[in-house]
PDB file of C-alpha atoms in Angstrom:
ATOM      1  CA  GLY I   1     -12.840  19.050  11.233  1.00 60.00           C
ATOM      2  CA  LEU I   2     -14.350  21.355  13.902  1.00 69.00           C
ATOM      3  CA  ASP I   3     -16.936  18.688  14.409  1.00 70.00           C
ATOM      4  CA  GLU I   4     -13.861  16.401  16.522  1.00 71.00           C
ATOM      5  CA  LEU I   5     -13.467  19.438  18.736  1.00 76.00           C
ATOM      6  CA  PRO I   6     -15.492  17.836  21.410  1.00 81.00           C
ATOM      7  CA  GLN I   7     -13.624  14.883  21.116  1.00 85.00           C
ATOM      8  CA  LEU I   8     -10.381  16.373  22.465  1.00 86.00           C
ATOM      9  CA  LEU I   9     -11.836  15.958  25.939  1.00 87.00           C
ATOM     10  CA  ASN I  10     -11.960  12.362  25.496  1.00 88.00           C
ATOM     11  CA  VAL I  11      -7.977  12.533  24.191  1.00 90.00           C
ATOM     12  CA  VAL I  12      -7.439  14.938  27.537  1.00 90.00           C
ATOM     13  CA  LEU I  13      -8.993  12.275  29.686  1.00 90.00           C
ATOM     14  CA  GLY I  14      -6.941   9.334  28.356  1.00 89.00           C
ATOM     15  CA  ASP I  15      -9.831   7.765  26.352  1.00 88.00           C
ATOM     16  CA  MET I  16      -9.042   8.452  22.783  1.00 91.00           C
ATOM     17  CA  SER I  17      -5.244   9.700  21.484  1.00 92.00           C
ATOM     18  CA  LEU I  18      -4.877  12.127  18.481  1.00 92.00           C
ATOM     19  CA  VAL I  19      -4.080   9.682  15.968  1.00 94.00           C
ATOM     20  CA  GLY I  20      -5.747   5.585  15.790  1.00 92.00           C
ATOM     21  CA  PRO I  21      -8.303   4.231  14.534  1.00 89.00           C
ATOM     22  CA  ARG I  22     -12.056   5.988  14.546  1.00 84.00           C
ATOM     23  CA  PRO I  23     -13.841   4.904  17.617  1.00 82.00           C
ATOM     24  CA  LEU I  24     -17.093   2.942  16.149  1.00 83.00           C
ATOM     25  CA  THR I  25     -20.759   2.016  18.194  1.00 85.00           C
ATOM     26  CA  PRO I  26     -20.604  -1.363  19.773  1.00 87.00           C
ATOM     27  CA  GLU I  27     -23.385  -2.581  17.151  1.00 89.00           C
ATOM     28  CA  ASP I  28     -20.750  -1.748  14.441  1.00 86.00           C
ATOM     29  CA  VAL I  29     -18.080  -3.269  16.313  1.00 85.00           C
ATOM     30  CA  GLU I  30     -19.894  -6.795  16.788  1.00 87.00           C
ATOM     31  CA  ARG I  31     -21.327  -6.760  13.329  1.00 87.00           C
ATOM     32  CA  LEU I  32     -18.151  -5.738  11.287  1.00 85.00           C
ATOM     33  CA  THR I  33     -15.895  -8.330  13.649  1.00 85.00           C
ATOM     34  CA  ALA I  34     -18.408 -11.288  13.041  1.00 87.00           C
ATOM     35  CA  ARG I  35     -18.082 -10.159   9.136  1.00 85.00           C
ATOM     36  CA  TYR I  36     -14.479  -9.605   9.037  1.00 83.00           C
ATOM     37  CA  PRO I  37     -12.389 -11.114  11.497  1.00 81.00           C
ATOM     38  CA  ALA I  38      -9.299  -9.077  10.898  1.00 78.00           C
ATOM     39  CA  PHE I  39     -11.066  -6.170  12.063  1.00 81.00           C
ATOM     40  CA  ALA I  40     -10.369  -7.115  15.738  1.00 83.00           C
ATOM     41  CA  GLU I  41      -6.529  -5.873  15.085  1.00 84.00           C
ATOM     42  CA  ARG I  42      -7.652  -2.584  15.042  1.00 83.00           C
ATOM     43  CA  PHE I  43      -8.667  -2.626  18.565  1.00 83.00           C
ATOM     44  CA  GLU I  44      -4.915  -3.040  19.551  1.00 83.00           C
ATOM     45  CA  ALA I  45      -4.587   0.541  19.431  1.00 86.00           C
ATOM     46  CA  ARG I  46      -6.783   3.258  21.155  1.00 88.00           C
ATOM     47  CA  PRO I  47      -9.045   4.883  19.166  1.00 90.00           C
ATOM     48  CA  GLY I  48      -8.124   8.368  17.789  1.00 91.00           C
ATOM     49  CA  LEU I  49      -9.553  11.770  16.118  1.00 89.00           C
ATOM     50  CA  THR I  50      -7.682  10.914  12.986  1.00 91.00           C
ATOM     51  CA  GLY I  51      -6.659   7.737  11.611  1.00 93.00           C
ATOM     52  CA  LEU I  52      -4.320   6.409   8.261  1.00 94.00           C
ATOM     53  CA  ALA I  53      -7.398   4.854   6.966  1.00 92.00           C
ATOM     54  CA  GLN I  54      -8.780   8.811   7.205  1.00 90.00           C
ATOM     55  CA  VAL I  55      -5.623  10.311   5.672  1.00 93.00           C
ATOM     56  CA  CYS I  56      -5.445   7.491   2.707  1.00 93.00           C
ATOM     57  CA  ARG I  57      -8.961   8.333   2.134  1.00 90.00           C
ATOM     58  CA  ALA I  58     -10.148   4.498   2.060  1.00 89.00           C
ATOM     59  CA  GLU I  59     -12.958   3.159   0.579  1.00 89.00           C
ATOM     60  CA  GLY I  60     -14.840   0.389   1.961  1.00 87.00           C
ATOM     61  CA  ILE I  61     -14.136  -1.732   4.945  1.00 84.00           C
ATOM     62  CA  ILE I  62     -11.940  -4.089   3.710  1.00 86.00           C
ATOM     63  CA  ALA I  63      -9.199  -1.175   2.755  1.00 90.00           C
ATOM     64  CA  THR I  64     -10.220   0.274   5.911  1.00 88.00           C
ATOM     65  CA  THR I  65      -9.871  -2.702   7.831  1.00 86.00           C
ATOM     66  CA  ASP I  66      -6.242  -3.198   5.767  1.00 88.00           C
ATOM     67  CA  LEU I  67      -4.897  -0.175   6.878  1.00 92.00           C
ATOM     68  CA  GLU I  68      -6.234   0.272  10.479  1.00 90.00           C
ATOM     69  CA  ALA I  69      -4.595  -3.075  11.147  1.00 88.00           C
ATOM     70  CA  PHE I  70      -1.104  -2.053   9.633  1.00 92.00           C
ATOM     71  CA  TYR I  71      -1.465   0.835  12.029  1.00 93.00           C
ATOM     72  CA  ALA I  72      -2.203  -1.119  14.757  1.00 90.00           C
ATOM     73  CA  ARG I  73       0.883  -3.332  14.465  1.00 90.00           C
ATOM     74  CA  ARG I  74       3.263  -0.805  13.301  1.00 92.00           C
ATOM     75  CA  GLN I  75       2.239   2.046  15.200  1.00 92.00           C
ATOM     76  CA  SER I  76       5.133   4.942  15.705  1.00 95.00           C
ATOM     77  CA  ILE I  77       6.109   8.587  16.757  1.00 95.00           C
ATOM     78  CA  ARG I  78       6.662   8.892  13.053  1.00 97.00           C
ATOM     79  CA  MET I  79       3.912   7.689  11.375  1.00 96.00           C
ATOM     80  CA  ASP I  80       1.453   9.502  14.094  1.00 96.00           C
ATOM     81  CA  ALA I  81       3.400  12.572  13.032  1.00 97.00           C
ATOM     82  CA  TRP I  82       3.129  12.164   9.317  1.00 96.00           C
ATOM     83  CA  ILE I  83      -0.539  11.442  10.006  1.00 96.00           C
ATOM     84  CA  LEU I  84      -1.050  14.564  11.970  1.00 95.00           C
ATOM     85  CA  LEU I  85       0.699  16.539   9.345  1.00 94.00           C
ATOM     86  CA  ARG I  86      -1.401  14.871   6.446  1.00 93.00           C
ATOM     87  CA  THR I  87      -4.637  15.564   8.352  1.00 90.00           C
ATOM     88  CA  PHE I  88      -3.677  18.859   8.871  1.00 89.00           C
ATOM     89  CA  GLY I  89      -3.138  19.375   4.987  1.00 88.00           C
ATOM     90  CA  LEU I  90      -6.288  17.467   4.219  1.00 86.00           C
ATOM     91  CA  ASN I  91      -8.268  20.111   6.475  1.00 80.00           C
ATOM     92  CA  VAL I  92      -6.475  23.375   5.576  1.00 80.00           C
ATOM     93  CA  VAL I  93      -5.538  22.659   2.298  1.00 78.00           C
ATOM     94  CA  GLY I  94      -8.545  20.829   1.159  1.00 70.00           C
ATOM     95  CA  ARG I  95      -8.740  17.794  -1.049  1.00 60.00           C
ATOM     96  CA  GLU I  96      -9.979  18.812  -3.711  1.00 54.00           C
ATOM     97  CA  ARG I  97      -7.392  21.882  -4.396  1.00 47.00           C
ATOM     98  CA  ARG I  98      -4.766  19.383  -3.282  1.00 44.00           C
ATOM     99  CA  LEU I  99      -5.147  16.963  -6.051  1.00 45.00           C
ATOM    100  CA  HIS I 100      -4.666  19.806  -8.927  1.00 39.00           C
TER     101      HIS I 100
END
């Protein structure tokens, strides 16, 4: 959404990428890594504006962790392109209209 536009500066500076796991607060990182050790795999990829968990509309920490770990292990230009196209579709077409 439009609220993500300021984060484009972080992409330009190289702190984030367009695609990757969503950034979290340090408190959330510590808490979630302690509860779900597989959560640490998400740090193999640079954080991004959009990610696999978002476009797949993952609900809950386990589903999100699984998708972000999968992305971190298998990230590729092809997957990034698919995620960006899906993000564009979800934001332009919208979630509700796409389902009908």
